[in-house]
Each structure stands twice: as structure tokens, then as C-alpha cells.
């Protein structure tokens, strides 16, 4: 499956590794669609991975989102008050959370927790030759291990983002009520008054890409890990870093596209 | 198996709640953006639609009734703003309503504010063009503010000069502030002023009493004020007095002329007044005239008794008697 280097170095070792990594990811994503879309489908494993990725990350994502919403309001409030725009705190916090903070924080947390977990799990299976054993036993390890995990991350990150957005808005409400006295009806009225579909839809769509990237990077690095237990740790580490960078790059691209379409 | 079932139920609940939250959010945003409500279009044309954009709120007398659907430049001077208004609010809006662009709060987004026009009119129809009241030109406001600032600067400069003069050592206020003697004098002056004021007040009260008495009473002053005949008489008298005064002035002028002539050293009068010898001569002449007059009287008496002239005197007496009789009749 992996691309094999036919020449020793093209540019330099690090640059060659970088381009090799990109090619590996591209090859892997092509195989995911090829194998994943072909029956039989592993629904059971998909549900299992959804549980592992979604429900087991919920607490961490929820707490982080709540704190971020609260801190956002508390940090912004003095400046907003200084400019006489204290009443715009709900609008400001809602747009910030829905457009950027919710999706990005969820993706980064999942990149750390889920991406490293997938990478370590698949890496361990690789170095202990469990994947080879699956192939020998007639089970398609790519379909069973990789496609299910990538599908699960692609589906669960958007769901986690929805939760993160709402929890973060509640955190922002709590933050607003620490210094001010705003009732919840007024607060959420202002929140939804400030939001438009152009805020929600692009940010929701990009979470699918975030999930796919996290799953893809984690699976790729884990599935292709080498050099025993040391390689497993390295693969987990690289997968976290690459997933985070990938998420931020996608975020930038989506923001640019949204801006070009005139929705910002 | 049971564990797996529990996990799947939990997962299903998790996903379902997530989807419900998402749909609720979408619905709430949609309800604020008038997406699920029946609407009708209206239009207004502005010369300047600064800050207005797709989705901006449309308010009728301050209540949200719709949103802006599009903002398009239709020629070099006009911007067409299409609005989507809630159907249920149609009966409030009349075709003579006036649309204007306003701010939602001091720092808020721009909105279209519709206000009712004067007098009743028919209900607004689809695609009606509302009368547009063009927004206040911010540049003009800033220009006015700039002018006001310049005025304020001049005023503050004057104030600065004034306060520096007040603070200067030789300034009157500083003198008053630092010199206790002057303050005492000023205090004394004020107490004097107070006393004078109280006296003036007393005088005023007395005058008021007097005038009321004059108005009520039957004295000469009241008659003078109220009697028009007397006023005419007084006026006549004053006229006469004026004429007399004029005559007197004339006489005084003549007298003055005479005196000047006399003082000039010419004429008999001056001689009479200044030359003592002449005066003595005149006095002597007067005594002689008196003496001569006495002698003449004696001669005349003698002539009355003389037989030659006695007849003439008798005739003269008789003629005088007759003349007095005719005059008496």
C-alpha cells in the first residue's frame, strides 16, 4: 500500500519525507474511498468507533468548550464595555463560537485525543503483526480498521462540534452573568438574532473535513508505523501534529472560500 | 451483547440529541431571519445606503417586521433596497409610509426604519415603492462638529486667557483674593449698598402710598392729573408764560443792548452813570426846574385871576367839562 522510495534523495531528506508523507496521505485517502464504499460494510465497527470517538470525547470537549465560552466573554467584556458595546457581547460571543471557536477547539482536542489513539492502536496492531494476521484470515484490514475509523471521526466531529457550540454558548452566558445580569431568554434571543445561515453552514461543513483529516492522519501514521514500539509512539506523535496542522490549514481554506463567496 | 446494546443506545441518544440541537439552532436562526414566515416584497430607493446589507433588519416604528433582501445600485445617484416584510404585518404598513436608513443603537448595524406617513392611506401592496427619507449625511455632521470644535477652541482659549488673568498677581480677582483690606472694603460697600437698597425700598413704598392716595383722593394733585379742563387751563397758562417769557427774553436782549451801549462810554446814560460832575449838574438843573415849575405855577394862578386872561381859562374849563360829559355818556 505504501509508496516505496525508488531514489535515495530528491531534494533533501526532510523535504523528501514531507512530500512522501503527503503522497502517503493521498494514496491512503484514495484507498479509503475505494475500500470503504465497496460492500460488505462494517456497520458494527463503525458504531463501535463512533462510541469510542464521540461519547468518550464528549466530556473533554464539553468542559473545554464551556471554559472557552466563559473565558471569551470575560476577556472581551472590558474592551467591549470600553467601546460602549457591552450589549453586543452575546452577538460577538455567538459569532466567534459558531464560526471558529467551537469547530476548531473540538477538532484540535479530537486531533490530540482521537488521532493519537487511532494512530497508537493501529501502530500497535501493525508492529504486533495483527494486521498481517487479519489479511491472512481473509478479513480486509483496511476496510475493517481504517475505513470505519475515518468514517466515525468524519461523523462524530460535527456532532461533537454541535455540542461544543451549545455548551460554549452556555459558558458565555455564565461568563456574561458573572459581572452583568442578563436573563437567559434575552441572551439566547440576541445570540440567534446575530447568527445567520452563512455563519452556521460553512462552519458545520468544515467539521466534516476536520473529522476526515483527523481520522485519515491517525490511520495513515498508525497503519504505516515501523520500528516496533518506538515507531508506535513516533507515529502517535506525528499524527497529532499533522492532524492539528491539517485542521488549521483546512480552517484557513474554508474561511478564504467563505470570504470569496461573500459570506463573511 | 448487552453491553454492546447499551453502548449503541447511548450512541443513538448522543447522535439524536446532537441532531435535535442542530435543527433547533437552524430553526431559531431561520425564525430570526424570517425564513419560515410568509413575506411580501416592498422597495425603497435611497441616494445613499451606507452600511445597509443583505439581511439587515427592517423595523416599523421600532418593531422588527422584515429584512433587507437586496441592495443594488440602479443608476449613478440611486440605490434600490428590496425588503421582505412579514405578511402578518402588512395591514400596519400603508403605501404612504416613509422608509429611512437608521442605526440600530449607537454602534449598531444599519437598519431600514419605516414610519407611518401623514394621514390614512391604503394598505401597502406587493412591490410597492415607499417614499424614502435619505439618511443623515455623516460627513455633514462631522463638518458641523468640526465647526463646533473650532468654536469650542476659541471659547476655551478665551477662558484660558481669562483664568490666567484671574490667576495673575495683579489681577483684580487675585487682588481681592489676596488683599483682606480690599475684601473688608468690599464687604463694607456691600453693607452700605444694602442699607441704601433698604432706604430706596422705603422711599419706593412711600411713593407707592402717595400715588395711591393721589389716585384715590380729591386734592389738587389728583385734580391736576384727572381734570382735563384744568389741564387745558394749565396748558393755556403755560403757553402764555412761554409768550411772556419770549417777550421778556426780547426785552432782556434790548436791555442788554442798551446796557452794552451805556457801558461802551457813549450817550447820556453812561455820562449820567459814570460822570459825577454831569450828575451834579443834572441834579442842580432838576432843582432849578422844580423851582421854575413852582414859579410857573404861581404865574399861571396869577394869570387865571388876571382880567385879560381869565376869560380864556374859563372857556377852557367849560370845554373840558362838556367833553367829559360826552365821554361819560
XYZ file of C-alpha atoms in Angstrom:
593
model
C 0.000 0.000 0.000
C 2.645 2.500 0.945
C 4.605 4.386 -1.638
C 8.143 2.978 -1.884
C 11.002 5.365 -2.491
C 12.783 4.394 -5.688
C 15.545 7.026 -5.420
C 17.535 7.828 -2.315
C 17.026 11.621 -2.096
C 15.386 14.100 -4.475
C 15.590 17.423 -2.591
C 16.774 16.726 0.933
C 15.856 14.045 3.438
C 13.414 16.200 5.400
C 11.788 17.648 2.285
C 11.587 14.199 0.742
C 9.926 12.911 3.935
C 7.431 15.769 3.841
C 6.418 15.124 0.234
C 6.423 11.395 0.869
C 4.047 11.925 3.792
C 1.668 13.930 1.574
C 1.747 11.276 -1.120
C 1.113 8.619 1.534
C -1.931 10.514 2.776
C -3.265 10.945 -0.764
C -2.792 7.257 -1.538
C -4.417 6.324 1.750
C -7.460 8.554 1.218
C -7.979 7.101 -2.274
C -7.897 3.603 -0.780
C -10.318 4.613 1.977
C -12.964 5.641 -0.561
C -12.184 2.622 -2.729
C -12.467 0.111 0.080
C -14.977 1.929 2.249
C -17.608 2.347 -0.421
C -17.376 -1.285 -1.514
C -19.631 -3.784 0.320
C -19.769 -5.527 2.689
C -19.977 -2.598 5.118
C -18.684 -2.849 8.657
C -21.603 -1.062 10.419
C -20.950 -2.667 13.733
C -17.371 -1.485 13.805
C -18.428 1.953 12.653
C -20.889 2.220 15.583
C -18.227 0.946 17.929
C -15.764 3.563 16.724
C -18.464 6.272 16.888
C -18.971 5.375 20.541
C -15.241 5.440 21.229
C -14.683 8.689 19.400
C -17.935 10.539 20.103
C -19.134 9.642 23.573
C -15.710 9.129 25.104
C -14.535 12.534 23.893
C -17.743 14.340 24.891
C -16.719 15.152 28.461
C -13.351 16.574 27.445
C -14.832 18.592 24.571
C -17.738 19.785 26.742
C -15.577 21.010 29.610
C -13.124 22.718 27.270
C -15.921 24.379 25.287
C -17.639 25.624 28.447
C -14.435 27.131 29.783
C -13.568 28.718 26.458
C -17.008 30.338 26.139
C -16.783 31.701 29.658
C -13.228 32.970 29.213
C -14.035 34.519 25.831
C -16.761 36.688 27.341
C -14.764 37.572 30.411
C -11.773 38.591 28.305
C -13.788 40.516 25.734
C -16.108 42.253 28.176
C -13.746 45.036 29.409
C -12.840 46.071 25.858
C -16.440 45.887 24.691
C -17.540 47.968 27.678
C -14.766 50.446 26.948
C -16.147 50.943 23.443
C -19.713 51.181 24.778
C -20.644 47.908 23.087
C -21.369 45.800 26.163
C -24.798 44.891 24.809
C -23.101 43.252 21.814
C -21.373 40.619 23.959
C -23.952 37.895 23.167
C -23.708 38.623 19.443
C -19.926 38.748 19.486
C -19.593 35.552 21.529
C -22.130 33.645 19.417
C -20.469 34.530 16.117
C -16.994 33.757 17.473
C -18.089 30.430 18.926
C -20.157 29.201 16.000
C -17.809 30.347 13.264
C -14.466 29.480 14.802
C -14.059 28.517 18.420
C -16.487 25.594 18.522
C -15.299 23.748 15.386
C -11.613 24.482 15.874
C -11.423 23.586 19.555
C -13.372 20.370 19.017
C -11.128 19.402 16.118
C -7.910 20.183 17.980
C -8.983 18.262 21.087
C -10.045 15.307 18.954
C -6.802 15.530 16.984
C -4.954 15.130 20.264
C -7.161 12.527 21.866
C -8.703 10.569 18.972
C -5.937 10.994 16.388
C -3.214 9.822 18.738
C -5.457 6.977 19.978
C -6.170 5.685 16.473
C -2.545 6.027 15.464
C -1.281 4.223 18.569
C -3.893 1.462 18.256
C -3.218 0.785 14.581
C 0.540 1.120 15.117
C 0.449 -1.456 17.896
C -1.567 -3.786 15.691
C 0.938 -3.245 12.909
C 4.057 -3.919 14.982
C 2.458 -6.971 16.634
C 1.529 -8.209 13.141
C -2.198 -8.380 13.984
C -2.969 -6.564 10.721
C -0.979 -9.166 8.780
C -2.871 -11.886 10.617
C -6.187 -10.282 9.610
C -5.126 -10.261 5.994
C -4.149 -13.907 6.233
C -7.501 -14.765 7.817
C -9.338 -13.178 4.876
C -10.555 -10.022 6.614
C -9.816 -6.799 4.774
C -7.935 -4.826 7.470
C -8.210 -1.586 5.503
C -11.957 -1.823 5.344
C -12.366 -3.031 8.917
C -9.777 -0.894 10.710
C -9.170 2.197 8.599
C -12.409 2.979 6.751
C -14.555 2.506 9.866
C -12.366 4.817 11.978
C -12.202 7.530 9.328
C -15.968 7.359 8.822
C -16.518 7.504 12.576
C -14.313 10.598 13.005
C -15.947 12.234 9.965
C -19.393 11.726 11.505
C -18.598 12.330 15.168
C -16.570 15.562 14.950
C -19.577 17.512 13.545
C -21.838 16.084 16.281
C -19.259 16.948 18.926
C -18.971 20.423 17.408
C -22.736 20.990 17.756
C -22.480 20.046 21.434
C -19.366 22.175 21.839
C -21.120 25.201 20.311
C -24.106 24.957 22.646
C -22.017 24.254 25.729
C -19.695 27.110 24.837
C -22.677 29.471 24.413
C -23.878 28.413 27.860
C -20.371 29.106 29.172
C -20.527 32.543 27.546
C -23.911 33.137 29.191
C -22.447 32.216 32.577
C -19.491 34.498 31.843
C -21.870 37.359 30.992
C -23.744 36.823 34.242
C -20.658 36.970 36.412
C -20.458 40.760 36.026
C -23.809 41.596 34.416
C -27.311 40.347 34.979
C -28.742 39.021 31.728
C -31.660 36.630 31.620
C -31.272 33.509 29.533
C -34.163 34.339 27.196
C -32.703 37.746 26.332
C -29.228 36.257 25.925
C -30.226 33.473 23.532
C -32.525 35.839 21.658
C -29.555 38.111 20.986
C -27.406 35.088 20.121
C -29.750 33.755 17.450
C -30.537 37.256 16.204
C -26.845 37.749 15.471
C -26.386 34.392 13.737
C -27.155 33.695 10.100
C -27.008 30.575 7.975
C -23.841 31.942 6.467
C -22.241 31.614 9.895
C -23.532 28.118 10.653
C -23.401 26.245 7.353
C -19.738 26.809 6.353
C -18.529 26.130 9.884
C -20.631 22.948 10.056
C -19.396 21.720 6.689
C -15.758 22.256 7.609
C -16.135 19.999 10.669
C -16.641 17.006 8.305
C -13.297 17.857 6.709
C -11.747 18.216 10.165
C -13.046 14.782 11.162
C -11.897 13.189 7.930
C -8.418 14.749 8.310
C -8.048 13.592 11.920
C -9.115 10.047 11.063
C -7.051 9.908 7.890
C -3.840 11.195 9.504
C -4.245 8.953 12.564
C -4.939 5.849 10.485
C -2.173 6.599 7.956
C 0.503 7.158 10.566
C -0.603 4.176 12.668
C -1.085 1.812 9.747
C 2.345 2.668 8.326
C 4.259 2.730 11.599
C 7.562 0.852 11.764
C 10.421 0.116 14.093
C 8.443 -1.566 16.895
C 7.124 0.242 19.987
C 9.326 3.249 19.313
C 7.652 3.643 15.936
C 4.221 3.464 17.557
C 4.996 6.406 19.842
C 6.521 8.350 16.983
C 3.506 7.645 14.770
C 1.119 8.824 17.505
C 3.143 11.987 17.994
C 3.382 12.787 14.290
C -0.292 12.051 13.719
C -1.294 14.568 16.419
C 0.967 17.258 14.987
C -0.071 16.620 11.395
C -3.776 16.415 12.253
C -3.625 19.739 14.091
C -1.748 21.444 11.261
C -4.139 19.889 8.737
C -7.164 21.126 10.710
C -5.792 24.681 10.849
C -4.953 24.660 7.129
C -8.468 23.443 6.267
C -9.910 26.120 8.558
C -7.950 28.778 6.698
C -9.002 27.430 3.294
C -12.684 27.256 4.283
C -12.533 30.792 5.672
C -10.999 32.020 2.438
C -13.634 30.250 0.339
C -16.438 31.610 2.555
C -14.973 35.081 2.237
C -14.656 34.752 -1.539
C -18.296 33.728 -1.740
C -19.220 36.882 0.181
C -20.490 35.233 3.326
C -18.042 36.987 5.660
C -24.075 -8.380 23.689
C -25.977 -6.469 26.365
C -23.031 -4.137 26.798
C -22.915 -3.519 23.079
C -26.655 -2.790 23.047
C -26.252 -0.278 25.857
C -23.401 1.371 24.015
C -25.450 1.609 20.839
C -28.475 3.028 22.695
C -26.228 5.618 24.316
C -24.641 6.409 20.965
C -28.054 6.752 19.318
C -29.190 9.117 22.083
C -25.987 11.116 21.734
C -26.369 11.492 17.975
C -30.094 12.235 18.204
C -29.629 14.957 20.802
C -26.851 16.438 18.669
C -29.085 16.487 15.594
C -32.005 17.961 17.584
C -29.740 20.712 18.879
C -28.578 21.433 15.355
C -32.097 21.537 13.939
C -33.268 23.731 16.833
C -30.397 26.110 16.182
C -31.162 26.208 12.470
C -34.855 26.805 13.184
C -34.113 29.602 15.648
C -31.741 31.286 13.221
C -34.318 30.820 10.464
C -37.081 32.353 12.576
C -34.902 35.395 13.226
C -34.065 35.639 9.530
C -37.755 35.432 8.506
C -37.122 32.240 6.524
C -40.096 30.249 7.767
C -42.551 33.157 7.654
C -44.740 34.237 4.762
C -43.470 37.527 3.453
C -44.162 40.110 0.759
C -41.705 42.395 -1.077
C -41.528 46.185 -0.966
C -38.919 48.587 -2.271
C -37.384 51.933 -1.448
C -34.819 53.986 -3.321
C -32.158 55.881 -1.432
C -29.415 58.215 -2.550
C -27.065 56.576 -0.068
C -27.415 53.128 1.507
C -24.207 53.184 3.510
C -23.875 50.224 5.882
C -27.034 48.506 4.678
C -26.552 44.899 3.625
C -28.371 41.692 2.889
C -30.231 40.519 5.990
C -30.277 43.924 7.717
C -33.368 44.380 9.836
C -36.406 46.342 8.711
C -38.325 47.961 11.547
C -41.721 49.605 11.519
C -41.931 52.218 14.264
C -39.104 50.360 16.001
C -40.609 46.859 15.768
C -38.894 44.310 13.523
C -41.141 43.492 10.566
C -38.723 42.131 7.990
C -35.278 42.034 6.477
C -33.397 43.580 3.567
C -33.331 41.219 0.605
C -31.019 43.111 -1.702
C -29.147 46.386 -2.060
C -28.494 47.311 -5.702
C -27.147 50.376 -7.442
C -29.673 51.263 -10.161
C -28.043 54.426 -11.522
C -25.341 56.909 -10.619
C -27.388 58.508 -7.851
C -29.867 55.899 -6.599
C -29.637 52.672 -4.635
C -32.599 50.311 -4.688
C -33.254 48.455 -1.446
C -35.615 45.486 -1.690
C -37.186 44.397 1.569
C -39.074 41.323 2.635
C -41.848 42.147 5.110
C -43.854 39.686 7.209
C -47.295 39.130 5.709
C -48.987 39.428 9.091
C -47.594 42.973 9.472
C -48.920 44.130 6.081
C -52.070 45.765 7.461
C -49.990 48.092 9.637
C -47.992 49.471 6.742
C -49.650 51.954 4.414
C -48.470 52.947 0.967
C -47.573 56.470 2.151
C -45.194 55.122 4.799
C -41.704 56.629 4.814
C -38.557 54.479 4.776
C -35.282 55.766 6.171
C -31.913 54.281 6.979
C -31.037 54.384 10.661
C -28.594 52.822 13.102
C -29.533 50.019 15.461
C -28.123 51.653 18.571
C -25.133 53.944 18.711
C -22.652 51.404 17.326
C -25.111 49.034 15.760
C -25.748 47.838 12.241
C -27.690 49.920 9.776
C -31.396 49.160 9.507
C -34.304 50.337 7.404
C -36.786 52.128 9.620
C -40.304 52.568 8.258
C -42.549 55.156 9.835
C -46.204 55.874 9.157
C -46.954 58.677 6.698
C -49.316 61.572 7.435
C -52.986 60.793 7.073
C -54.583 57.445 6.330
C -53.821 55.691 3.099
C -54.470 52.300 1.601
C -52.586 49.206 2.700
C -49.216 48.585 1.096
C -49.197 46.173 -1.870
C -46.562 43.782 -3.174
C -43.552 45.547 -4.755
C -44.827 48.989 -3.684
C -42.236 51.742 -3.727
C -42.093 53.531 -0.398
C -41.132 57.166 -0.049
C -37.512 57.230 1.040
C -36.123 59.671 3.509
C -32.429 59.847 2.820
C -30.125 59.242 5.754
C -28.329 61.958 7.624
C -25.058 62.690 5.926
C -22.305 61.720 8.346
C -19.834 63.988 6.556
C -22.158 66.925 7.114
C -22.498 66.002 10.785
C -18.719 65.747 11.089
C -18.312 69.094 9.344
C -20.711 70.715 11.812
C -18.908 69.019 14.652
C -15.610 70.308 13.338
C -17.024 73.830 13.252
C -18.350 73.402 16.796
C -14.940 72.171 17.874
C -13.307 75.258 16.432
C -15.802 77.436 18.309
C -15.139 75.484 21.477
C -11.412 76.001 20.941
C -11.905 79.770 20.673
C -14.074 79.727 23.796
C -11.546 77.664 25.733
C -8.750 79.985 24.588
C -10.736 82.937 25.902
C -11.410 81.080 29.117
C -7.736 80.259 29.390
C -6.822 83.933 28.978
C -9.473 84.895 31.489
C -8.359 82.367 34.073
C -4.706 83.297 33.589
C -5.652 86.932 34.132
C -7.577 85.927 37.215
C -4.583 83.961 38.458
C -2.080 86.714 37.684
C -0.742 88.577 40.725
C -2.035 91.979 39.649
C -5.410 90.821 38.515
C -8.451 92.284 40.261
C -9.752 88.899 41.371
C -6.344 87.882 42.703
C -6.126 91.223 44.479
C -9.493 90.652 46.009
C -8.494 87.127 46.928
C -5.147 88.050 48.478
C -5.839 91.532 49.941
C -8.002 91.225 53.065
C -8.311 95.012 53.351
C -9.952 95.209 49.946
C -12.242 92.393 50.855
C -13.225 94.294 54.003
C -13.864 97.434 51.979
C -15.906 95.493 49.529
C -17.861 93.970 52.378
C -18.410 97.440 53.818
C -19.519 98.698 50.402
C -21.933 95.871 50.140
C -23.372 96.604 53.580
C -23.753 100.262 52.532
C -25.398 99.158 49.346
C -27.682 97.005 51.409
C -28.638 99.959 53.610
C -29.215 102.143 50.554
C -31.318 99.487 48.988
C -33.475 99.241 52.096
C -33.885 103.025 52.085
C -34.769 103.014 48.436
C -37.284 100.363 49.207
C -38.808 102.541 51.935
C -38.922 105.506 49.590
C -40.484 103.387 46.954
C -43.108 102.191 49.430
C -43.831 105.740 50.461
C -44.101 106.839 46.846
C -46.400 103.985 46.146
C -48.569 105.022 49.112
C -48.548 108.600 47.925
C -49.520 107.735 44.402
C -52.339 105.544 45.637
C -53.533 108.384 47.827
C -53.339 110.761 44.881
C -55.311 108.346 42.771
C -57.960 107.885 45.430
C -58.153 111.416 46.964
C -59.765 114.723 45.815
C -56.778 117.019 46.356
C -55.241 119.489 43.959
C -52.756 116.987 42.578
C -55.497 114.499 41.785
C -57.489 117.288 40.115
C -54.389 118.244 38.160
C -53.969 114.682 36.991
C -57.592 113.829 36.326
C -59.293 117.160 35.400
C -58.889 117.742 31.677
C -60.273 121.337 31.858
C -57.636 122.216 34.389
C -55.059 120.583 32.233
C -56.213 122.813 29.342
C -56.048 125.860 31.553
C -52.595 124.897 32.706
C -51.600 124.370 29.136
C -53.007 127.792 28.201
C -51.204 129.352 31.160
C -48.001 127.683 30.138
C -48.472 128.999 26.611
C -48.946 132.469 27.967
C -45.999 132.045 30.239
C -43.992 130.965 27.252
C -45.096 134.059 25.278
C -44.300 136.285 28.240
C -41.000 134.583 28.628
C -40.261 135.203 24.962
C -41.148 138.874 25.413
C -39.005 139.029 28.489
C -36.150 137.457 26.587
C -36.622 140.061 23.878
C -36.821 142.888 26.447
C -33.843 141.482 28.242
C -31.995 141.442 24.950
C -32.874 145.098 24.318
C -31.935 145.981 27.849
C -28.726 144.139 27.430
C -28.067 146.068 24.251
C -28.843 149.334 25.980
C -26.589 148.401 28.872
C -23.854 147.465 26.474
C -24.300 150.778 24.736
C -24.235 152.514 28.041
C -21.132 150.579 29.087
C -19.401 151.461 25.860
C -18.895 155.014 27.107
C -21.203 156.698 24.639
C -24.505 158.509 25.274
C -26.095 160.401 28.054
C -26.983 157.493 30.235
C -23.339 156.412 30.528
C -22.440 160.027 31.335
C -25.210 160.050 33.873
C -23.968 156.893 35.453
C -20.234 157.466 35.311
C -19.671 161.278 35.231
C -20.260 162.641 38.736
C -19.917 166.304 37.579
C -22.623 165.753 34.987
C -24.764 164.086 37.605
C -24.323 167.036 39.933
C -25.173 169.406 37.061
C -28.286 167.371 36.230
C -29.259 167.353 39.886
C -28.799 171.141 40.018
C -30.794 171.510 36.792
C -33.564 169.372 38.232
C -33.653 171.569 41.357
C -33.798 174.676 39.172
C -36.576 173.093 37.047
C -38.512 172.340 40.221
C -38.049 175.861 41.403
C -39.017 177.215 37.992
C -42.027 174.969 37.946
C -43.198 176.338 41.308
C -42.724 179.822 39.895
C -44.618 178.885 36.754
C -47.494 177.521 38.830
C -47.678 180.812 40.699
C -47.627 182.729 37.402
C -50.353 180.542 35.982
C -52.502 181.094 39.051
C -51.891 184.809 38.709
C -52.890 184.626 35.075
C -56.135 182.868 35.983
C -57.053 185.851 38.135
C -55.938 188.437 35.648
C -58.840 190.167 33.871
C -57.103 189.869 30.500
C -56.581 186.089 30.509
C -59.286 184.989 32.943
C -61.843 184.574 30.100
C -59.639 182.126 28.247
C -59.270 179.852 31.263
C -62.971 179.851 31.941
C -63.708 178.829 28.310
C -61.165 176.078 28.546
C -62.733 174.752 31.774
C -66.159 174.802 30.199
C -64.913 172.929 27.073
C -63.308 170.255 29.237
C -66.489 169.833 31.264
C -68.543 169.297 28.064
C -66.010 166.874 26.720
C -66.096 164.790 29.900
C -69.899 164.708 29.789
C -69.922 163.311 26.220
C -67.347 160.696 27.094
C -69.366 159.630 30.213
C -72.471 159.080 28.122
